[in-house]
XYZ file of C-alpha atoms in Angstrom:
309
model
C 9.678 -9.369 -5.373
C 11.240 -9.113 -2.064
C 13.717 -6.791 -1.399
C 16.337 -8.427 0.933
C 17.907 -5.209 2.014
C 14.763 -3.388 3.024
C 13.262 -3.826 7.163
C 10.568 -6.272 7.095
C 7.318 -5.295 8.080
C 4.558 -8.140 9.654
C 1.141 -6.869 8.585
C -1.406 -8.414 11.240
C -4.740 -9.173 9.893
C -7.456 -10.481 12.499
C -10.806 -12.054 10.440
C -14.055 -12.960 10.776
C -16.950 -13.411 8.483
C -14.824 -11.857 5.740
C -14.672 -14.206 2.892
C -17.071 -11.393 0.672
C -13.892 -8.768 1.013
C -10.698 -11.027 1.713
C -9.172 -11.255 -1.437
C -9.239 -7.430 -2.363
C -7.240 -6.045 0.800
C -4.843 -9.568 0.934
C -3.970 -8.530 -2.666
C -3.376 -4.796 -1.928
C -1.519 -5.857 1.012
C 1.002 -7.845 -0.737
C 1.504 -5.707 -4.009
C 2.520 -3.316 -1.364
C 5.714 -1.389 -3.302
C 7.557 -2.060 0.157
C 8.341 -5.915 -0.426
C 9.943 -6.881 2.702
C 6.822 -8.110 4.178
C 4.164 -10.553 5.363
C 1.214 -11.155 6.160
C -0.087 -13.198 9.528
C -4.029 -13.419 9.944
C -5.540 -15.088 12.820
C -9.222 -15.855 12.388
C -11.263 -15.251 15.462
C -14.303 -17.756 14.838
C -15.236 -17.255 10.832
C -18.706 -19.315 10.442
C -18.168 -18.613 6.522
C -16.175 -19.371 4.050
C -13.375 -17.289 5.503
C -11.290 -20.136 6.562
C -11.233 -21.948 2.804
C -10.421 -18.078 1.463
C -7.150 -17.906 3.866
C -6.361 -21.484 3.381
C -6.118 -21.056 -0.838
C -3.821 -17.792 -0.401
C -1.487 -19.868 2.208
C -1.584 -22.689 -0.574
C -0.307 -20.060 -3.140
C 1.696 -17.222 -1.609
C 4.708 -17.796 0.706
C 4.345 -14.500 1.944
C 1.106 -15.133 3.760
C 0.226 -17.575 6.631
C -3.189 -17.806 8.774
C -4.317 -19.759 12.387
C -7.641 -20.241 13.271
C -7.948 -18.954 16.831
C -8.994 -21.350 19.323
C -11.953 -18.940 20.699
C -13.431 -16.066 19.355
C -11.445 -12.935 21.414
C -13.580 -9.870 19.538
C -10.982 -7.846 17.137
C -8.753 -6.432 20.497
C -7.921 -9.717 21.876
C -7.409 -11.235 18.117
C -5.161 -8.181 17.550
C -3.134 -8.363 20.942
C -2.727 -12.365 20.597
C -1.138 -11.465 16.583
C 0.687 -8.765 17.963
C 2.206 -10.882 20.621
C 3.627 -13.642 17.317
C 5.391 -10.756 15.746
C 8.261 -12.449 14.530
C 11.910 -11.109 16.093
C 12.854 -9.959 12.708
C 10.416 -7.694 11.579
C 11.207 -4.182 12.247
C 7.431 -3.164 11.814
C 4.191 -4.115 12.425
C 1.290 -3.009 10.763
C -2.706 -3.428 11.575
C -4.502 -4.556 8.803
C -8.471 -4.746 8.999
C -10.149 -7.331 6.514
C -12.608 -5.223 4.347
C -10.328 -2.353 2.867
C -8.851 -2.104 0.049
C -4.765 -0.165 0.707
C -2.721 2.257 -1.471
C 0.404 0.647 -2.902
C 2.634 2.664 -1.189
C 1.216 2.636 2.373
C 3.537 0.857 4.039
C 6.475 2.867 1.790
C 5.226 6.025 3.518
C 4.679 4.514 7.113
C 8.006 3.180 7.016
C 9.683 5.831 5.583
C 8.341 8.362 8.336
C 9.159 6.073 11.180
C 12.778 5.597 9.968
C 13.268 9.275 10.560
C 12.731 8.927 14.257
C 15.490 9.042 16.356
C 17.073 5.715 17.407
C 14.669 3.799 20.020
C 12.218 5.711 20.183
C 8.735 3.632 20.012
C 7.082 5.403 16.861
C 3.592 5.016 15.569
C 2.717 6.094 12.281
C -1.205 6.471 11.049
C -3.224 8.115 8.372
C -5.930 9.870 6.678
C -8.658 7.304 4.849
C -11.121 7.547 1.695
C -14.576 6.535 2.902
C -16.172 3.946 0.522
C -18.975 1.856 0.378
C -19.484 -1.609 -0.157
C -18.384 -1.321 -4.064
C -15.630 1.128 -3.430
C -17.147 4.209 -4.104
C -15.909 7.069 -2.923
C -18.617 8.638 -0.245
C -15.538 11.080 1.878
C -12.877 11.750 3.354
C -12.095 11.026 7.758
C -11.239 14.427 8.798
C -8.227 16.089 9.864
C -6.892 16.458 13.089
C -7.160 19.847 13.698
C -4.624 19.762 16.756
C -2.633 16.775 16.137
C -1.735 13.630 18.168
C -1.286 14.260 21.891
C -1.650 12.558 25.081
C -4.592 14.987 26.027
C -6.460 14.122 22.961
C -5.683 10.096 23.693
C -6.937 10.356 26.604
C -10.566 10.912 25.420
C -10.241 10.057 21.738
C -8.873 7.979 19.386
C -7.154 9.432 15.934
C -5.202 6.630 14.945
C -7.708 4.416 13.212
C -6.047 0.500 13.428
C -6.138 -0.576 9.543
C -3.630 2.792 9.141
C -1.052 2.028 12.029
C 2.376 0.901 11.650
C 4.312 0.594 14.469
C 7.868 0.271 14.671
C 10.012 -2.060 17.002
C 10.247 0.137 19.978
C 6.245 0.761 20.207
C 5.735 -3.010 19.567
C 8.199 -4.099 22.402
C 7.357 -1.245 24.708
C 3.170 -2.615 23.992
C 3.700 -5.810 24.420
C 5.676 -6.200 27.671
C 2.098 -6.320 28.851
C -1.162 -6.218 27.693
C -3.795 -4.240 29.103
C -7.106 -5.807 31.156
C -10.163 -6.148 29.372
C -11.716 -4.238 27.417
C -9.672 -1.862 25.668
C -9.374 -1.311 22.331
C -6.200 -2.062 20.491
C -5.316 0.752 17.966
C -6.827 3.712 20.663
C -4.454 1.671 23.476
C -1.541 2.373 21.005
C -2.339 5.448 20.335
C -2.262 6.237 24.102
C 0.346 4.708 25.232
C 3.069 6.003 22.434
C 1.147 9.517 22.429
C 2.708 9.300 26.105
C 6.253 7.440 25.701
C 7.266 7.798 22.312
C 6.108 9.521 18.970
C 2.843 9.718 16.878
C 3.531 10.713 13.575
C 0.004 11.610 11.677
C 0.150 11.500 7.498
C -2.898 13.604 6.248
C -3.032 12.249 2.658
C -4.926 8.870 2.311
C -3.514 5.704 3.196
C -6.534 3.505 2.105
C -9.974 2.830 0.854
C -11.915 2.052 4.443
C -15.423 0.504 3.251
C -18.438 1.342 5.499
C -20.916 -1.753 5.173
C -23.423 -3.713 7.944
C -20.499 -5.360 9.065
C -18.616 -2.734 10.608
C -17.266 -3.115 14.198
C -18.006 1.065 14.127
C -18.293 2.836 11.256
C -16.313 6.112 10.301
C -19.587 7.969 8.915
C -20.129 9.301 5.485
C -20.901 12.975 6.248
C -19.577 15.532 8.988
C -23.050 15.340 10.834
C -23.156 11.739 10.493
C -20.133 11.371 12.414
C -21.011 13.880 14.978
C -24.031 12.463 15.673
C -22.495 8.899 16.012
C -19.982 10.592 18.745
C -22.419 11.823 20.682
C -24.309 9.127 20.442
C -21.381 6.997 21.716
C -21.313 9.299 24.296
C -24.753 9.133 25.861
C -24.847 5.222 26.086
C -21.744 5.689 28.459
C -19.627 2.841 27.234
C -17.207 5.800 25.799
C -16.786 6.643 29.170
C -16.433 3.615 30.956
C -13.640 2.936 28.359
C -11.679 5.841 28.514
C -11.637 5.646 32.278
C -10.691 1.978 31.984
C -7.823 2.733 29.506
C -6.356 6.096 31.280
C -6.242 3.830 34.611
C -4.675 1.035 32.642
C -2.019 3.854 31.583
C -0.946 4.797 34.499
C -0.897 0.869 36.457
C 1.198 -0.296 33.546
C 3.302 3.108 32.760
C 2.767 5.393 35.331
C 6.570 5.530 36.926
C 7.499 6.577 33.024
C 5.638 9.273 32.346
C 6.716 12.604 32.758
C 5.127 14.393 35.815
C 3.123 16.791 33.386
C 1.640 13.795 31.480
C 0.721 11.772 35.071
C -0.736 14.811 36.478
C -2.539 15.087 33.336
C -4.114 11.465 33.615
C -4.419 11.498 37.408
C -7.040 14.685 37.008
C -9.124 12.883 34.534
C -9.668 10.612 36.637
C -10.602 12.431 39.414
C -12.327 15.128 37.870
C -16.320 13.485 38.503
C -16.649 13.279 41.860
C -19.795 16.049 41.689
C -21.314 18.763 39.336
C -19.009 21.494 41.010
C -15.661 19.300 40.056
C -17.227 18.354 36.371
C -17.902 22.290 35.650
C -14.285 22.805 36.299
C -12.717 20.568 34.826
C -15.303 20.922 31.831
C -13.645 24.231 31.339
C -9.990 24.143 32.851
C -9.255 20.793 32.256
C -6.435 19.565 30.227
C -8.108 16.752 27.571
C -9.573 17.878 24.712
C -11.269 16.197 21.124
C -9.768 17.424 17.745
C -12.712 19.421 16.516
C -14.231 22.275 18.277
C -17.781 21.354 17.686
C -17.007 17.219 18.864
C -15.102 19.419 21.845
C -18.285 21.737 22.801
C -20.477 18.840 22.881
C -17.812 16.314 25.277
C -17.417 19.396 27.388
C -21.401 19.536 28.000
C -21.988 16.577 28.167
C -19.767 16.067 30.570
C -21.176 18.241 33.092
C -24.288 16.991 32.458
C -22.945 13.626 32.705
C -20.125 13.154 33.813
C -19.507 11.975 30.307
C-alpha cells in the first residue's frame, strides 16, 4: 500500500527482449517496502513478447505504466529519454535493469542514505550485487571498492553499476539540464558527473540478485579472474578508451566552469597525458586516476604505456 507521507521514488526500467525475466524484477520492484513509488518502462524495440508482458501489468497495477519507444536508442539513450519523463513529483529516481530480481528493501536503504545528505546537494546512492545465473543461483559476489567513489576513479572506471542507482532530485536536475553526446554510458556518466558536483554514497551489502545470462549488455563475471580478464580485455579492443576520453571531455564542455580547480586540473591531465611514450610513462606513474583494485590498477597502468590505454 502506498504510503502518502513518504517521497516518491520513479523507478526507470528500459526493455528489450525481456519477456523470459519481466515479471520477476516488475514484482520485486513493486513489493518494494518503500511504497511511494512507480514504475515507468520504455521499451526500446522488443521483437518478443515483451510488449504483451508490459501491457498485462499496465492492465493490472496502477503503479506501473510502459511506452514503446519510437526507435531503438541502445539502453543509454532509452535510459536518458526515461530519465528526461521523470515526473516533477518524485523526489528519486532509480535505474532499474529488466533481468534482476531486487531486495525488498532496496529502495528503503537508497532513500534512507540520500535523505541524510545535506539540503541540495545532488546525491547518488549505489550498491553491492549477488551474482546469479539464469535460475537465480548464487555464483558471487561484485567486489568491493577498495578506495571508494571518487572523481579519479570515475574518470577511468565505473563503480556504480545502473540497476543499483538511485538518484535524488538534485543529481537528476543537475543530469538532465543536458545530456551528454553520443556514446556514453548512462549509470558511469552519473557516476562521473556527481563523483565531481555532488555526493556518491556506496552501500557494500547487496542490493539485488544481478543474473549473468547470453543476454547481457556486459556481464559482471562470476569469478575474480573472470572479471579481470574481461577488463583487460575491454581494454585492449580500445573502445574503453575511446569512451573514457569521450566522457571526461563531455565533463568538462558541460561542467567544466563548476568544478573545483583540483578536479579540472585533474580531468584536463587525462586528457593530455598521451601525446608520446615519454608523457604515458609519467603519467602511468604520477598521474592522478586510478581503478579500485591494485591488480585491475597494475594492469591499466601498463597498458597504458604500452598503449596509451
Amino acid at each position: 500500500m502506498k504510503d502518502n507521507s513518504a517521497p516518491l521514488v520513479e523507478v526507470v526500467l528500459s526493455s528489450y527482449d525481456g519477456a523470459a525475466w519481466l515479471d520477476a524484477q516488475i514484482s520485486s520492484i513493486l513489493g518494494q517496502t518503500h511504497g511511494a513509488l512507480r514504475l515507468s518502462v520504455r521499451d526500446d524495440g522488443s521483437r518478443d513478447g515483451t510488449p504483451d508482458v508490459l501491457a498485462a501489468w499496465a492492465a493490472r497495477e496502477p503503479r506501473f505504466s510502459f511506452r514503446l519507444g519510437s526507435r531503438n536508442l541502445g539502453p543509454s539513450g532509452s535510459f536518458f529519454r526515461l530519465l528526461d519523463g521523470v515526473g516533477a513529483e518524485a523526489a528519486f529516481a532509480a535505474f532499474a535493469d529488466q533481468d534482476d530480481v531486487w531486495e525488498a528493501d532496496k529502495i528503503a536503504r537508497a532513500v534512507a542514505a540520500l535523505s541524510a545528505l545535506p539540503e541540495g546537494m545532488p546525491g547518488l546512492y549505489c550498491a553491492r550485487v549477488v551474482i546469479v545465473d539464469e535460475d537465480l543461483q548464487r555464483r558471487g559476489l561484485s567486489p568491493l571498492p577498495g578506495r571508494g567513489p571518487s572523481l579519479a576513479n570515475a574518470l577511468i572506471e565505473n563503480i556504480a553499476i545502473g540497476c543499483t542507482s538511485v538518484l535524488n532530485r538534485a543529481a537528476l536536475d543537475l543530469l538532465r539540464a543536458e545530456w551528454p553526446a553520443e556514446p556514453a554510458k548512462h549509470d558511469w556518466w552519473a557516476y562521473q558527473v556527481i563523483s565531481a558536483l555532488g555526493q556518491v554514497i556506496y552501500d557494500p551489502r547487496p542490493a539485488l540478485k544481478y543474473r549473468q545470462h547470453g543476454g547481457n549488455m556486459t556481464g559482471a563475471g562470476y569469478t575474480p579472474l573472470d572479471r579481470f580478464l574481461g577488463k583487460v580485455g575491454r581494454q585492449l579492443n580500445g573502445e574503453q578508451s575511446a569512451l573514457r576520453r569521450h566522457q571526461a571531455r563531455e565533463l568538462l564542455r558541460l561542467f567544466g566552469s563548476r568544478l573545483s580547480v583540483r578536479d579540472r586540473t585533474l580531468v584536463e591531465d587525462f586528457l593530455d597525458s598521451t601525446h608520446g611514450l615519454t608523457d604515458r610513462l609519467r603519467y602511468a606513474v604520477c598521474g592522478g586516476v586510478h581503478r579500485q583494485h591494485w591488480l585491475d590498477n597494475l594492469a591499466y597502468r601498463l597498458l597504458y604505456v604500452i598503449r596509451g590505454v
